[in-house]
Short mmCIF file of C-alpha atoms in Angstrom, two decimals:
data_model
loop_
_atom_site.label_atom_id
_atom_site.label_comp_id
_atom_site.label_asym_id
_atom_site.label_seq_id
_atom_site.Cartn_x
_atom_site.Cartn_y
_atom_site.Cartn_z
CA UNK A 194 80.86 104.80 123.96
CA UNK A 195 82.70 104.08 120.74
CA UNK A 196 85.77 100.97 120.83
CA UNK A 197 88.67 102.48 119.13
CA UNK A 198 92.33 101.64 118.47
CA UNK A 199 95.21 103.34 117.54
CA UNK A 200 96.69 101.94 114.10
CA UNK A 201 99.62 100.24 116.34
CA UNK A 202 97.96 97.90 117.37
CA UNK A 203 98.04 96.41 113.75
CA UNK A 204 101.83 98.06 112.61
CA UNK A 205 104.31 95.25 113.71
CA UNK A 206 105.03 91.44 113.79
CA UNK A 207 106.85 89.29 115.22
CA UNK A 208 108.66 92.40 117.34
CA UNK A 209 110.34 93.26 114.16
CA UNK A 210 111.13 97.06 114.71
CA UNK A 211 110.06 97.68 111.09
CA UNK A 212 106.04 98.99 110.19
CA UNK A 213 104.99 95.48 108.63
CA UNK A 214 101.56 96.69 107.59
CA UNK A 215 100.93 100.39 105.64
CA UNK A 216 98.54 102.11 107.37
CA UNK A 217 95.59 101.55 104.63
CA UNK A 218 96.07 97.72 106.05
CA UNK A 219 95.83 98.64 109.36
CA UNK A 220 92.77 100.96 109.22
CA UNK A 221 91.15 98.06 107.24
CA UNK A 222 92.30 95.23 109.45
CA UNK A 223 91.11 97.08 112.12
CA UNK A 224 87.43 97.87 111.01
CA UNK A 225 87.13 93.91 110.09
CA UNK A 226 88.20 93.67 113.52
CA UNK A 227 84.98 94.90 114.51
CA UNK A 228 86.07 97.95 115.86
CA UNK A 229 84.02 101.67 115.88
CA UNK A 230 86.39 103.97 115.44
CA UNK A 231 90.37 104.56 114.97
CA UNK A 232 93.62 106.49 116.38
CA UNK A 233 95.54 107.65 113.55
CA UNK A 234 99.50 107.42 114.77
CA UNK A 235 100.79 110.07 112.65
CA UNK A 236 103.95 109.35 114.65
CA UNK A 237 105.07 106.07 112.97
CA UNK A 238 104.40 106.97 109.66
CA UNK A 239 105.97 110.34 110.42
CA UNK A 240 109.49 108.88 111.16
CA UNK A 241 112.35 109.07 108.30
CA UNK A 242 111.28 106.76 105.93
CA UNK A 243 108.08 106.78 106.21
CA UNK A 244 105.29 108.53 103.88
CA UNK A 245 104.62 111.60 105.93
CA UNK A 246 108.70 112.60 105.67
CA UNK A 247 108.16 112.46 101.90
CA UNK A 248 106.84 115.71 100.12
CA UNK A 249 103.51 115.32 98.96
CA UNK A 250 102.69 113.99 102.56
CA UNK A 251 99.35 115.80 102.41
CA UNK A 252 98.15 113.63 99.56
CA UNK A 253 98.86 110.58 101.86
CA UNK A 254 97.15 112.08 104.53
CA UNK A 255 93.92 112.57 102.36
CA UNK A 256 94.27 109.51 101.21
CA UNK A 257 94.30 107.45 104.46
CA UNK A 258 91.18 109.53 105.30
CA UNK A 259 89.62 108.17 102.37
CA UNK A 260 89.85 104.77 103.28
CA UNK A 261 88.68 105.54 106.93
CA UNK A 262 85.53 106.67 105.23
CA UNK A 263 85.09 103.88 102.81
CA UNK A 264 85.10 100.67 105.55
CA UNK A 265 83.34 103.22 108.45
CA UNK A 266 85.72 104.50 110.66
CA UNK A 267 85.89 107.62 111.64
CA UNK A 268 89.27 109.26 113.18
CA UNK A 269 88.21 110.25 116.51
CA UNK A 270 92.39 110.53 117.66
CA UNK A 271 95.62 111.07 116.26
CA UNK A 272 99.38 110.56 117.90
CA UNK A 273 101.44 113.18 117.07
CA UNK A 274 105.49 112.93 116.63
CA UNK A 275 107.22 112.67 120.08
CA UNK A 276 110.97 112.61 120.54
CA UNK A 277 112.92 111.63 123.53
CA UNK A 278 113.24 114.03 126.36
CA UNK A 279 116.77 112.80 127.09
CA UNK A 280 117.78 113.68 124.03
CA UNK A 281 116.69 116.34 123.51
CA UNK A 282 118.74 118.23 126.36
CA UNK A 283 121.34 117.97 123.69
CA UNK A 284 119.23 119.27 120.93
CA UNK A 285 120.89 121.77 118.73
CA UNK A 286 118.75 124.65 117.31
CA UNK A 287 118.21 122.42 114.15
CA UNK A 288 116.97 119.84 115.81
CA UNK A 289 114.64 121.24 117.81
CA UNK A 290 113.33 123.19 114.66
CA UNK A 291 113.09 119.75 113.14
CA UNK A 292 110.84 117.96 116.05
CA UNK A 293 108.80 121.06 116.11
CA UNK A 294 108.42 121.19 112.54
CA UNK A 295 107.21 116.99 112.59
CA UNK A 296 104.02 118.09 115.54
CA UNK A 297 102.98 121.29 113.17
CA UNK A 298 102.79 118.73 110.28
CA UNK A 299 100.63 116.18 112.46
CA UNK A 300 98.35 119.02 113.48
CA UNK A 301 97.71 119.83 110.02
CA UNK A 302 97.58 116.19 109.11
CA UNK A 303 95.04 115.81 112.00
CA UNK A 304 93.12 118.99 110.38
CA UNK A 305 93.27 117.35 106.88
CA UNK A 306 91.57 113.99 108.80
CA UNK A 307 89.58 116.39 110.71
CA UNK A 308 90.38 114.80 114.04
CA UNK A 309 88.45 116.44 116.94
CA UNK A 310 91.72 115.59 119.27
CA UNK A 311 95.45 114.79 118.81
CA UNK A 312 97.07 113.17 121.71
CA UNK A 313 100.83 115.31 122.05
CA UNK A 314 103.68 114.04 124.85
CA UNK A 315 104.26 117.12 127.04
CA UNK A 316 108.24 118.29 127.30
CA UNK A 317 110.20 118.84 130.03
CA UNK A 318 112.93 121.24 131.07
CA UNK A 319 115.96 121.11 133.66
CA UNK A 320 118.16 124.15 135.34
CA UNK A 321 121.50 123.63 136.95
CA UNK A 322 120.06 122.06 139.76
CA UNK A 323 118.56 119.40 137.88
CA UNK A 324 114.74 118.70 136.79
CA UNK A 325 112.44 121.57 137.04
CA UNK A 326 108.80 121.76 137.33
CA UNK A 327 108.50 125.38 137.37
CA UNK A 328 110.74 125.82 134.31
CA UNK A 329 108.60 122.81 132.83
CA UNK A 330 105.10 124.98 133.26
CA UNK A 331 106.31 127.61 131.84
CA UNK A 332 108.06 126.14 128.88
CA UNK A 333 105.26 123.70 127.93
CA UNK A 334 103.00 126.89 128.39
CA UNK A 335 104.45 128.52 125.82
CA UNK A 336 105.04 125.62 123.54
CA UNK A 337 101.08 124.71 123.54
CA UNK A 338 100.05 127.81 122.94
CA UNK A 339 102.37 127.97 119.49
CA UNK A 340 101.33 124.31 118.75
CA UNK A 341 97.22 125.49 119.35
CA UNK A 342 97.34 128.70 117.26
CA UNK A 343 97.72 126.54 114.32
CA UNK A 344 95.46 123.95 116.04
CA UNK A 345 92.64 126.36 116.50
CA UNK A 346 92.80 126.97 112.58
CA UNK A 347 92.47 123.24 111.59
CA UNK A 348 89.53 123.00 114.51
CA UNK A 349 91.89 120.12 116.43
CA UNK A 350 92.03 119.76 120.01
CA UNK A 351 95.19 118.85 121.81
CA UNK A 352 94.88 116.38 124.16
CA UNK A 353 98.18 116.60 126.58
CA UNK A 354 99.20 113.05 127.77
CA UNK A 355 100.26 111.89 130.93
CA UNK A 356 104.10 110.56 131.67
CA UNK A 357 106.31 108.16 132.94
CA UNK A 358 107.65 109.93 135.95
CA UNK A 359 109.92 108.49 138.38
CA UNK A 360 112.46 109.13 140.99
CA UNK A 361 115.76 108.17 138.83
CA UNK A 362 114.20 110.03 135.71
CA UNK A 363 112.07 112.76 136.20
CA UNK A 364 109.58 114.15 133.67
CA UNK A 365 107.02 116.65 133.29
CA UNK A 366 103.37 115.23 133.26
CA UNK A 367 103.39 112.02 135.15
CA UNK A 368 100.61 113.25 137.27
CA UNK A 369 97.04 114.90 137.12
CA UNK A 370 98.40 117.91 138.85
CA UNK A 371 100.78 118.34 136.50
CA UNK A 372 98.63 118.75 133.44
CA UNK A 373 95.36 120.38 135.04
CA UNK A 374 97.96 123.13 135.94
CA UNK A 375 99.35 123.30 132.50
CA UNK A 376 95.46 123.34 131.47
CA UNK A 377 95.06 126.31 133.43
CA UNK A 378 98.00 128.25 132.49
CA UNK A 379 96.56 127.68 128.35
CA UNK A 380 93.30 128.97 129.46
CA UNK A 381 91.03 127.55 126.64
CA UNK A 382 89.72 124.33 128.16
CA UNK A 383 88.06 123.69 124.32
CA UNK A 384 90.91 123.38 122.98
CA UNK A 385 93.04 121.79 125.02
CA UNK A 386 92.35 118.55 127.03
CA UNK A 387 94.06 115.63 128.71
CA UNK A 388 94.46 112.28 127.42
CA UNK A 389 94.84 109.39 130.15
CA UNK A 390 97.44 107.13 129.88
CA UNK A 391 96.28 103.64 132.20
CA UNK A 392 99.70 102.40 131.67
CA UNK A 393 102.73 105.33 132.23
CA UNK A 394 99.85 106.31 135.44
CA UNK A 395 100.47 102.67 136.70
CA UNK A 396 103.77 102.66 136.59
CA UNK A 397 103.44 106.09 138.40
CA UNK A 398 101.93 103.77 141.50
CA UNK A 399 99.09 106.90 141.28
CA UNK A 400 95.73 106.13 142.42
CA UNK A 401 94.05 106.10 139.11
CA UNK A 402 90.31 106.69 139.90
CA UNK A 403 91.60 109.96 141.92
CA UNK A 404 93.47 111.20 139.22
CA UNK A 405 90.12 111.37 136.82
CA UNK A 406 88.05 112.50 139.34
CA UNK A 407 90.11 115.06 139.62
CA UNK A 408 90.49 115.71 135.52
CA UNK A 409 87.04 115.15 135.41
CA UNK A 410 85.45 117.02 132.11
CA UNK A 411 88.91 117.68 131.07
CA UNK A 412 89.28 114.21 129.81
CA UNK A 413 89.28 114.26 126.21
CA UNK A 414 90.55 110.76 125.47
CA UNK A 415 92.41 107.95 126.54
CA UNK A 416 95.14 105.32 125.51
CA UNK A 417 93.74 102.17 127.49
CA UNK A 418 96.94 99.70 128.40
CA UNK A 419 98.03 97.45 130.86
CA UNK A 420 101.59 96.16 132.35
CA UNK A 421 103.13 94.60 135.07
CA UNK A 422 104.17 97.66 136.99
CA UNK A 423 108.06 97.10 135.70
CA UNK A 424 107.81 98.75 132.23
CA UNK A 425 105.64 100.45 129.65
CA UNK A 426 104.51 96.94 128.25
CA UNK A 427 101.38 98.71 126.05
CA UNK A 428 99.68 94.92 126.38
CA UNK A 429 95.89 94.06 126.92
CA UNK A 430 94.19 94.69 129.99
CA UNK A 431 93.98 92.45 132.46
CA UNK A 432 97.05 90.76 131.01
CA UNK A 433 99.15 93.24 133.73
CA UNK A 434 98.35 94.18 137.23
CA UNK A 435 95.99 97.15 136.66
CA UNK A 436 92.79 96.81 138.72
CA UNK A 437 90.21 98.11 136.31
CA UNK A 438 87.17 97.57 138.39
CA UNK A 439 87.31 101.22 139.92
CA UNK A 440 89.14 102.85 137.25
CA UNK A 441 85.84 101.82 134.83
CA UNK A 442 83.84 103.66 137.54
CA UNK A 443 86.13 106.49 137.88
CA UNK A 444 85.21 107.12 133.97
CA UNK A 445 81.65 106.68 134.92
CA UNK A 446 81.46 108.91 137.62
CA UNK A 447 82.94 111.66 135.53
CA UNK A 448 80.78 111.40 132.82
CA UNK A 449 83.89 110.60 130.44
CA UNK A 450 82.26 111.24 126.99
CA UNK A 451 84.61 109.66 124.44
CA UNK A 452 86.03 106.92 122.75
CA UNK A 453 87.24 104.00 124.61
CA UNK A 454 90.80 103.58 122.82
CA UNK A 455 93.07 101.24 123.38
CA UNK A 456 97.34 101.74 123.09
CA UNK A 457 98.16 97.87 123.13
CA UNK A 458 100.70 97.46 120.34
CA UNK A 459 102.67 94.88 122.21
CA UNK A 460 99.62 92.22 122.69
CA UNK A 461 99.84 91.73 119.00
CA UNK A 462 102.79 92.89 117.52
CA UNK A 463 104.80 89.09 118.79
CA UNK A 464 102.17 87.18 116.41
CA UNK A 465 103.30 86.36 112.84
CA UNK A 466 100.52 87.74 110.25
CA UNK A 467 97.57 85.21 109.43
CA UNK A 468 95.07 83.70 111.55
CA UNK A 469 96.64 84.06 115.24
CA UNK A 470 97.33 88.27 114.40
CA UNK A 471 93.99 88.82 113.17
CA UNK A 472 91.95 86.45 115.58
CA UNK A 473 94.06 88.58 118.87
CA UNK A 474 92.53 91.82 117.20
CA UNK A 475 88.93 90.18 117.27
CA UNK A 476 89.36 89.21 120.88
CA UNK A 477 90.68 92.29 122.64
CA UNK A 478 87.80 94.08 120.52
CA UNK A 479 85.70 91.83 122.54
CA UNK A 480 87.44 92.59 125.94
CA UNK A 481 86.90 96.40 125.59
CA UNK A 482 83.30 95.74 124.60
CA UNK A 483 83.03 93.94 127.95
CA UNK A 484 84.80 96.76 129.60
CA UNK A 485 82.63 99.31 127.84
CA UNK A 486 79.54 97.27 129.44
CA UNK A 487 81.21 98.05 132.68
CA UNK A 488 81.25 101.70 132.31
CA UNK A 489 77.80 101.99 131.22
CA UNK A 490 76.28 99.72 133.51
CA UNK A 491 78.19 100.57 136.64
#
């Protein structure tokens, strides 16, 4: 099992809200860092600003690609744009044109890359009454299957992740359930997949070796996080209060089949860049080899 991590995890500094390093000195940080393979976040460099909102995005694209292949890494994931489902129940028609317009662009970008699976955020939809999971299925039903026709032409697989989901704010995904039902209303289990979330399914208080047994083949990748059961902290694990003993035998059980990737963005994004930054990429490297170990061996 490859040990992959999304480009986040070497983005920010000193919790700065501003992309310190490009992406080109991520990818390369990270493959010094000793890691196999990396999650392309199409999503931060997607943002207004940034080089995929500029035209000629495609050239970028090919370009960060390039580099992937010069120091080894191959781009196993991708994060495509997400936008806030609060917002968005005030979206005008533009605006919902626009966020739909950002996820096409990341599945071409993933195509372009050629990604075998791009983690997307699943929506979620309300009525008069308030949250609604049947008007949720059926409008993240249609949704996926736009977002997959053009998928299924750049040979990318959509990995649906799971959400945050709690009493005071509910939201579509936050369980296994959820998305295997979604998976089953899209009908094309090769294309579509889920991607496992260790973090927003912890803060979820769901049993966590369950939920994949239940996913089982379904489980096309993961974003590998820990927190403290308060709030989406995206740190190392073992740092929160995850117990990863029976989750690494969950993925064992199930015959989980890709990478190991972590989502950790906030273990390193408080160091300054230099020796400290780059030595905490080295070490959690190191962790998820150890956890890897676990997996195999258990």
């Amino acid at each position: 099992m490859r040990v992959s991590t999304s480009t986040g995890m070497c983005c920010r500094v000193q919790w700065d809200s501003k992309v310190y390093f490009t992406c080109e000195e991520s990818v390369r940080a990270i493959a010094a860092a000793g890691y196999d393979a990396v999650d392309l976040g199409f999503v931060v460099y997607g943002r207004d600003g940034y080089p995929m909102a500029e035209p000629g995005w495609q050239d970028w694209v090919k370009r960060q690609k390039e580099i992937c292949d010069e120091v080894g890494l191959p781009v196993t994931q991708s994060h495509a744009h997400y936008y806030s489902v609060w917002d968005s129940r005030i979206y005008t028609p533009l605006q919902w044109e626009d966020n739909t317009g950002r996820i096409l662009r990341d599945i071409e970008a993933s195509g372009i890359c050629r990604v075998p699976w791009m983690v997307l955020h699943p929506d979620t939809a309300w009525d008069e009454a308030g949250y609604s999971r049947r008007l949720s299925l059926e409008k993240e039903t249609e949704r996926c299957k736009r977002f997959g026709e053009l998928a299924a032409k750049w040979n990318v697989g959509i990995a649906i992740e799971n959400m945050i989901d709690n009493k005071a704010e509910r939201r579509f995904g936050g369980t296994a359930e959820d998305l295997m039902e979604l998976l089953d209303r899209l009908g094309d289990d090769k294309l579509f997949g889920i991607c496992w979330d260790t973090g927003h399914a912890h803060l979820n208080r769901l049993n966590q070796p369950e939920s994949l047994r239940q996913i089982g083949s379904r489980l096309k990748a993961l974003h590998i996080n820990d927190n403290r059961g308060q709030k989406d902290d995206h740190v190392l694990p073992y740092v929160g209060h995850i117990q990863w003993g029976p989750v690494l035998k969950a993925l064992k059980e199930i015959g989980y089949a890709g990478d190991f990737t972590y989502e950790i963005h906030n273990f390193t994004s408080g160091f300054e860049p230099g020796f400290l930054h780059t030595e905490s990429m080295k070490f959690a490297c190191l962790v998820a080899r150890k956890m890897v170990e676990e997996i195999e061996n258990s």
